[in-house]
């Protein structure tokens, strides 16, 4: 187990470094000069760039679908944006899992009443141990970011209306934005990538997509092995078992409780 513990810690370091490099959306200067992958032909070309061995794989034929009566181009924009967003969430989850599984936490109190960060090293159990008020704060932030990401602004088109999938709108202040100054944007808050070339930006997005796909497999592998020991042989004895419901954000059914469920 000592060797496995060391391997997990090395994995954290390498994943943190790789994950930081993976979050590379398009810089504002490059947004207008990079062609959107709006058609099936564009997706086929992108798939070859992402994985020359697998290439284009679409068993459900989603690349020709038209969701909710929208055009095929809008549907492809929705699917592309959904994959990029889920990949980003999975990268956060994968790195967070490794950090918590190794007992890494902030040294100060987690809550105003002095409650410290949990010392639990089983990530799902750690989530169960924090208060509902802390969970609601997390969900409110996520909800705001989700709301803001769906906005169409003068500088950001919606991904189903000609905008680039994966772009996150800048935080704008004033009558058409947030009613107070916001010094940092969600992407590139220190403007280190504002002069990034279109070629480097496109390469960074391709890496982000690949890393996101791998992270989705990785985090689901962790949770599968915890819920059903032995289901992922490579992780047997590496992750701790968990008897709870990994898909339930609260220990009680907050939606069904008023109805006696």
CSV table of C-alpha atoms in Angstrom, one decimal:
chain,number,residue,atom,x,y,z
A,1,UNK,CA,0.0,0.0,0.0
A,2,UNK,CA,3.0,2.3,0.6
A,3,UNK,CA,3.9,2.0,-3.1
A,4,UNK,CA,0.4,2.6,-4.2
A,5,UNK,CA,0.2,5.7,-1.9
A,6,UNK,CA,3.4,7.0,-3.5
A,7,UNK,CA,2.0,6.3,-6.9
A,8,UNK,CA,-1.2,8.2,-6.1
A,9,UNK,CA,0.8,11.2,-4.9
A,10,UNK,CA,2.9,11.2,-8.1
A,11,UNK,CA,-0.4,11.0,-10.0
A,12,UNK,CA,-1.7,14.1,-8.3
A,13,UNK,CA,1.4,16.1,-9.2
A,14,UNK,CA,1.3,15.0,-12.9
A,15,UNK,CA,-2.4,15.4,-13.1
A,16,UNK,CA,-2.3,18.9,-11.7
A,17,UNK,CA,0.3,20.0,-14.2
A,18,UNK,CA,-1.4,18.3,-17.1
A,19,UNK,CA,-4.8,19.6,-16.0
A,20,UNK,CA,-3.6,23.2,-15.8
A,21,UNK,CA,-2.3,22.9,-19.3
A,22,UNK,CA,-5.5,21.3,-20.5
A,23,UNK,CA,-7.8,24.3,-19.7
A,24,UNK,CA,-7.0,26.3,-22.8
A,25,UNK,CA,-10.1,27.8,-24.4
A,26,UNK,CA,-9.7,30.3,-27.2
A,27,UNK,CA,-8.2,33.6,-26.4
A,28,UNK,CA,-10.4,36.6,-27.2
A,29,UNK,CA,-8.0,37.7,-30.0
A,30,UNK,CA,-8.3,34.3,-31.7
A,31,UNK,CA,-12.0,33.7,-31.4
A,32,UNK,CA,-12.9,35.3,-34.7
A,33,UNK,CA,-10.2,33.7,-36.8
A,34,UNK,CA,-10.7,30.0,-35.9
A,35,UNK,CA,-13.2,28.1,-38.0
A,36,UNK,CA,-16.1,26.5,-36.1
A,37,UNK,CA,-16.7,22.7,-36.4
A,38,UNK,CA,-20.3,23.2,-37.4
A,39,UNK,CA,-20.9,20.3,-39.9
A,40,UNK,CA,-20.4,16.5,-39.8
A,41,UNK,CA,-17.4,17.0,-42.2
A,42,UNK,CA,-15.8,19.3,-39.7
A,43,UNK,CA,-16.4,16.8,-36.9
A,44,UNK,CA,-14.8,14.1,-38.9
A,45,UNK,CA,-11.8,16.2,-39.5
A,46,UNK,CA,-11.6,17.2,-35.8
A,47,UNK,CA,-12.0,13.5,-34.8
A,48,UNK,CA,-9.0,12.6,-36.9
A,49,UNK,CA,-6.9,15.3,-35.2
A,50,UNK,CA,-8.0,14.2,-31.7
A,51,UNK,CA,-7.5,10.5,-32.2
A,52,UNK,CA,-5.9,9.3,-35.5
A,53,UNK,CA,-6.6,5.6,-34.5
A,54,UNK,CA,-10.3,5.8,-33.6
A,55,UNK,CA,-11.1,8.7,-35.9
A,56,UNK,CA,-14.8,9.6,-36.2
A,57,UNK,CA,-17.0,7.4,-34.1
A,58,UNK,CA,-20.8,8.2,-33.9
A,59,UNK,CA,-22.8,5.0,-33.5
A,60,UNK,CA,-26.0,6.9,-32.6
A,61,UNK,CA,-25.6,9.2,-35.6
A,62,UNK,CA,-25.9,12.3,-33.5
A,63,UNK,CA,-23.9,14.3,-36.0
A,64,UNK,CA,-27.0,14.3,-38.3
A,65,UNK,CA,-29.6,15.0,-35.6
A,66,UNK,CA,-31.7,18.2,-35.2
A,67,UNK,CA,-32.5,18.6,-31.5
A,68,UNK,CA,-35.7,20.5,-30.5
A,69,UNK,CA,-36.4,21.6,-34.1
A,70,UNK,CA,-33.1,23.4,-34.3
A,71,UNK,CA,-30.7,23.1,-37.3
A,72,UNK,CA,-28.1,20.4,-37.6
A,73,UNK,CA,-25.4,23.1,-37.1
A,74,UNK,CA,-27.0,24.3,-33.9
A,75,UNK,CA,-27.3,20.7,-32.7
A,76,UNK,CA,-23.6,20.0,-33.4
A,77,UNK,CA,-22.8,23.2,-31.4
A,78,UNK,CA,-24.9,21.9,-28.5
A,79,UNK,CA,-23.1,18.5,-28.6
A,80,UNK,CA,-19.7,20.0,-28.9
A,81,UNK,CA,-20.3,22.4,-26.0
A,82,UNK,CA,-21.7,19.6,-23.8
A,83,UNK,CA,-18.7,17.4,-24.3
A,84,UNK,CA,-16.2,20.2,-23.6
A,85,UNK,CA,-18.1,21.3,-20.5
A,86,UNK,CA,-18.5,17.7,-19.2
A,87,UNK,CA,-14.8,17.2,-19.8
A,88,UNK,CA,-13.9,20.3,-17.8
A,89,UNK,CA,-16.1,19.2,-14.9
A,90,UNK,CA,-14.5,15.7,-15.0
A,91,UNK,CA,-11.0,17.1,-14.9
A,92,UNK,CA,-11.9,19.1,-11.8
A,93,UNK,CA,-13.5,16.0,-10.3
A,94,UNK,CA,-10.5,13.7,-11.1
A,95,UNK,CA,-7.9,16.1,-9.6
A,96,UNK,CA,-10.2,16.8,-6.7
A,97,UNK,CA,-10.6,13.1,-6.0
A,98,UNK,CA,-6.9,12.6,-6.0
A,99,UNK,CA,-6.3,15.5,-3.7
A,100,UNK,CA,-9.0,14.4,-1.1
A,101,UNK,CA,-8.0,10.7,-1.3
A,102,UNK,CA,-4.6,11.7,-0.1
A,103,UNK,CA,-5.9,13.9,2.8
A,104,UNK,CA,-4.8,17.2,1.3
A,105,UNK,CA,-6.9,20.1,2.7
A,106,UNK,CA,-6.8,23.7,3.6
A,107,UNK,CA,-5.3,24.4,7.1
A,108,UNK,CA,-8.0,27.0,8.0
A,109,UNK,CA,-11.6,26.6,9.1
A,110,UNK,CA,-14.1,25.6,6.4
A,111,UNK,CA,-17.1,27.4,8.0
A,112,UNK,CA,-17.6,30.6,10.0
A,113,UNK,CA,-18.5,28.6,13.1
A,114,UNK,CA,-14.9,27.2,13.1
A,115,UNK,CA,-15.8,23.8,11.6
A,116,UNK,CA,-12.6,22.5,10.0
A,117,UNK,CA,-12.3,20.8,6.6
A,118,UNK,CA,-13.0,17.1,6.9
A,119,UNK,CA,-10.1,14.7,7.3
A,120,UNK,CA,-11.9,11.9,5.5
A,121,UNK,CA,-9.8,10.3,2.7
A,122,UNK,CA,-12.8,8.6,1.0
A,123,UNK,CA,-14.0,11.3,-1.4
A,124,UNK,CA,-17.7,10.4,-1.5
A,125,UNK,CA,-17.8,10.0,2.3
A,126,UNK,CA,-16.0,13.3,2.6
A,127,UNK,CA,-18.8,14.9,0.5
A,128,UNK,CA,-21.4,13.3,2.7
A,129,UNK,CA,-19.8,14.7,5.8
A,130,UNK,CA,-20.0,18.4,4.9
A,131,UNK,CA,-23.0,20.4,5.9
A,132,UNK,CA,-26.0,21.0,3.6
A,133,UNK,CA,-25.4,24.8,3.8
A,134,UNK,CA,-21.9,24.3,2.4
A,135,UNK,CA,-23.3,22.1,-0.4
A,136,UNK,CA,-26.0,24.7,-1.3
A,137,UNK,CA,-23.3,27.4,-1.6
A,138,UNK,CA,-21.4,25.2,-4.0
A,139,UNK,CA,-24.5,24.6,-6.1
A,140,UNK,CA,-25.4,28.3,-6.1
A,141,UNK,CA,-22.0,29.2,-7.6
A,142,UNK,CA,-22.4,26.4,-10.1
A,143,UNK,CA,-25.9,27.6,-11.0
A,144,UNK,CA,-24.6,31.1,-11.6
A,145,UNK,CA,-21.8,30.0,-13.8
A,146,UNK,CA,-24.2,27.8,-15.8
A,147,UNK,CA,-26.6,30.8,-16.2
A,148,UNK,CA,-23.8,33.1,-17.3
A,149,UNK,CA,-22.4,30.6,-19.7
A,150,UNK,CA,-25.7,30.5,-21.6
A,151,UNK,CA,-25.8,34.2,-22.2
A,152,UNK,CA,-25.3,35.8,-25.6
A,153,UNK,CA,-23.5,39.1,-25.3
A,154,UNK,CA,-22.1,41.6,-27.8
A,155,UNK,CA,-18.7,39.8,-27.5
A,156,UNK,CA,-20.0,36.2,-27.2
A,157,UNK,CA,-22.4,34.4,-29.4
A,158,UNK,CA,-24.3,31.4,-28.0
A,159,UNK,CA,-22.8,28.1,-29.1
A,160,UNK,CA,-26.0,27.1,-30.8
A,161,UNK,CA,-26.2,30.4,-32.7
A,162,UNK,CA,-22.8,30.6,-34.4
A,163,UNK,CA,-20.7,30.9,-31.3
A,164,UNK,CA,-17.7,28.7,-30.5
A,165,UNK,CA,-18.4,25.7,-28.4
A,166,UNK,CA,-16.5,25.8,-25.1
A,167,UNK,CA,-16.2,29.6,-24.9
A,168,UNK,CA,-17.2,31.1,-21.5
A,169,UNK,CA,-18.4,34.8,-21.7
A,170,UNK,CA,-16.3,37.4,-19.9
A,171,UNK,CA,-17.8,38.9,-16.8
A,172,UNK,CA,-19.0,42.3,-17.9
A,173,UNK,CA,-20.2,45.1,-15.6
A,174,UNK,CA,-22.8,47.8,-16.2
A,175,UNK,CA,-26.4,47.9,-17.3
A,176,UNK,CA,-26.0,44.8,-19.6
A,177,UNK,CA,-24.0,42.8,-17.1
A,178,UNK,CA,-23.1,42.3,-13.4
A,179,UNK,CA,-24.2,45.4,-11.4
A,180,UNK,CA,-20.7,45.7,-9.8
A,181,UNK,CA,-17.1,45.5,-11.0
A,182,UNK,CA,-15.6,42.1,-11.5
A,183,UNK,CA,-11.8,42.3,-11.7
A,184,UNK,CA,-11.2,38.8,-13.0
A,185,UNK,CA,-12.8,36.7,-15.7
A,186,UNK,CA,-13.4,33.0,-15.4
A,187,UNK,CA,-11.0,32.2,-18.2
A,188,UNK,CA,-7.6,33.7,-18.3
A,189,UNK,CA,-8.1,36.1,-15.3
A,190,UNK,CA,-4.6,37.5,-15.5
A,191,UNK,CA,-4.7,37.8,-19.4
A,192,UNK,CA,-1.6,35.6,-19.9
A,193,UNK,CA,-3.1,34.1,-23.0
A,194,UNK,CA,-4.5,37.2,-24.7
A,195,UNK,CA,-1.8,37.1,-27.4
A,196,UNK,CA,-2.1,33.4,-28.1
A,197,UNK,CA,-2.0,32.5,-31.8
A,198,UNK,CA,-5.0,30.8,-33.4
A,199,UNK,CA,-2.9,27.7,-34.1
A,200,UNK,CA,-1.8,27.4,-30.5
A,201,UNK,CA,-5.3,28.0,-29.3
A,202,UNK,CA,-6.7,25.3,-31.5
A,203,UNK,CA,-4.0,22.9,-30.3
A,204,UNK,CA,-4.8,23.7,-26.7
A,205,UNK,CA,-8.5,23.1,-27.2
A,206,UNK,CA,-7.8,19.7,-28.8
A,207,UNK,CA,-5.6,18.7,-25.8
A,208,UNK,CA,-8.4,19.9,-23.5
A,209,UNK,CA,-11.0,17.7,-25.3
A,210,UNK,CA,-8.7,14.6,-25.1
A,211,UNK,CA,-7.9,15.2,-21.5
A,212,UNK,CA,-11.5,15.8,-20.7
A,213,UNK,CA,-12.5,12.5,-22.3
A,214,UNK,CA,-9.9,10.6,-20.3
A,215,UNK,CA,-10.9,12.4,-17.1
A,216,UNK,CA,-14.6,11.3,-17.6
A,217,UNK,CA,-13.4,7.7,-17.9
A,218,UNK,CA,-11.1,8.1,-14.9
A,219,UNK,CA,-13.6,9.6,-12.5
A,220,UNK,CA,-16.3,7.2,-13.4
A,221,UNK,CA,-13.8,4.3,-13.0
A,222,UNK,CA,-13.0,5.5,-9.5
A,223,UNK,CA,-16.7,5.7,-8.5
A,224,UNK,CA,-17.5,2.4,-10.2
A,225,UNK,CA,-14.8,0.6,-8.3
A,226,UNK,CA,-15.9,2.2,-5.0
A,227,UNK,CA,-19.6,1.3,-5.5
A,228,UNK,CA,-18.9,-2.2,-6.9
A,229,UNK,CA,-15.6,-3.5,-5.7
A,230,UNK,CA,-13.8,-5.6,-8.4
A,231,UNK,CA,-15.6,-3.9,-11.3
A,232,UNK,CA,-12.4,-2.1,-12.3
A,233,UNK,CA,-9.6,-4.6,-11.6
A,234,UNK,CA,-6.8,-2.0,-12.0
A,235,UNK,CA,-8.2,0.0,-9.1
A,236,UNK,CA,-8.9,-3.0,-6.8
A,237,UNK,CA,-7.3,-2.1,-3.4
A,238,UNK,CA,-6.4,1.4,-4.6
A,239,UNK,CA,-9.7,3.1,-3.9
A,240,UNK,CA,-11.8,2.6,-0.8
A,241,UNK,CA,-15.3,1.1,-1.0
A,242,UNK,CA,-18.3,3.3,-0.6
A,243,UNK,CA,-21.8,2.0,0.3
A,244,UNK,CA,-23.7,5.3,-0.3
A,245,UNK,CA,-25.3,6.7,-3.5
A,246,UNK,CA,-22.5,8.4,-5.5
A,247,UNK,CA,-25.1,10.3,-7.6
A,248,UNK,CA,-27.1,11.7,-4.7
A,249,UNK,CA,-25.8,15.2,-3.8
A,250,UNK,CA,-27.7,15.2,-0.4
A,251,UNK,CA,-28.1,12.5,2.2
A,252,UNK,CA,-31.8,13.1,2.1
A,253,UNK,CA,-34.1,13.4,-0.9
A,254,UNK,CA,-34.6,17.2,-0.8
A,255,UNK,CA,-37.0,17.1,-3.8
A,256,UNK,CA,-39.0,14.0,-2.8
A,257,UNK,CA,-39.1,14.7,0.9
A,258,UNK,CA,-42.1,17.0,0.8
A,259,UNK,CA,-44.0,14.3,-1.0
A,260,UNK,CA,-43.0,11.6,1.5
A,261,UNK,CA,-40.5,10.0,-0.9
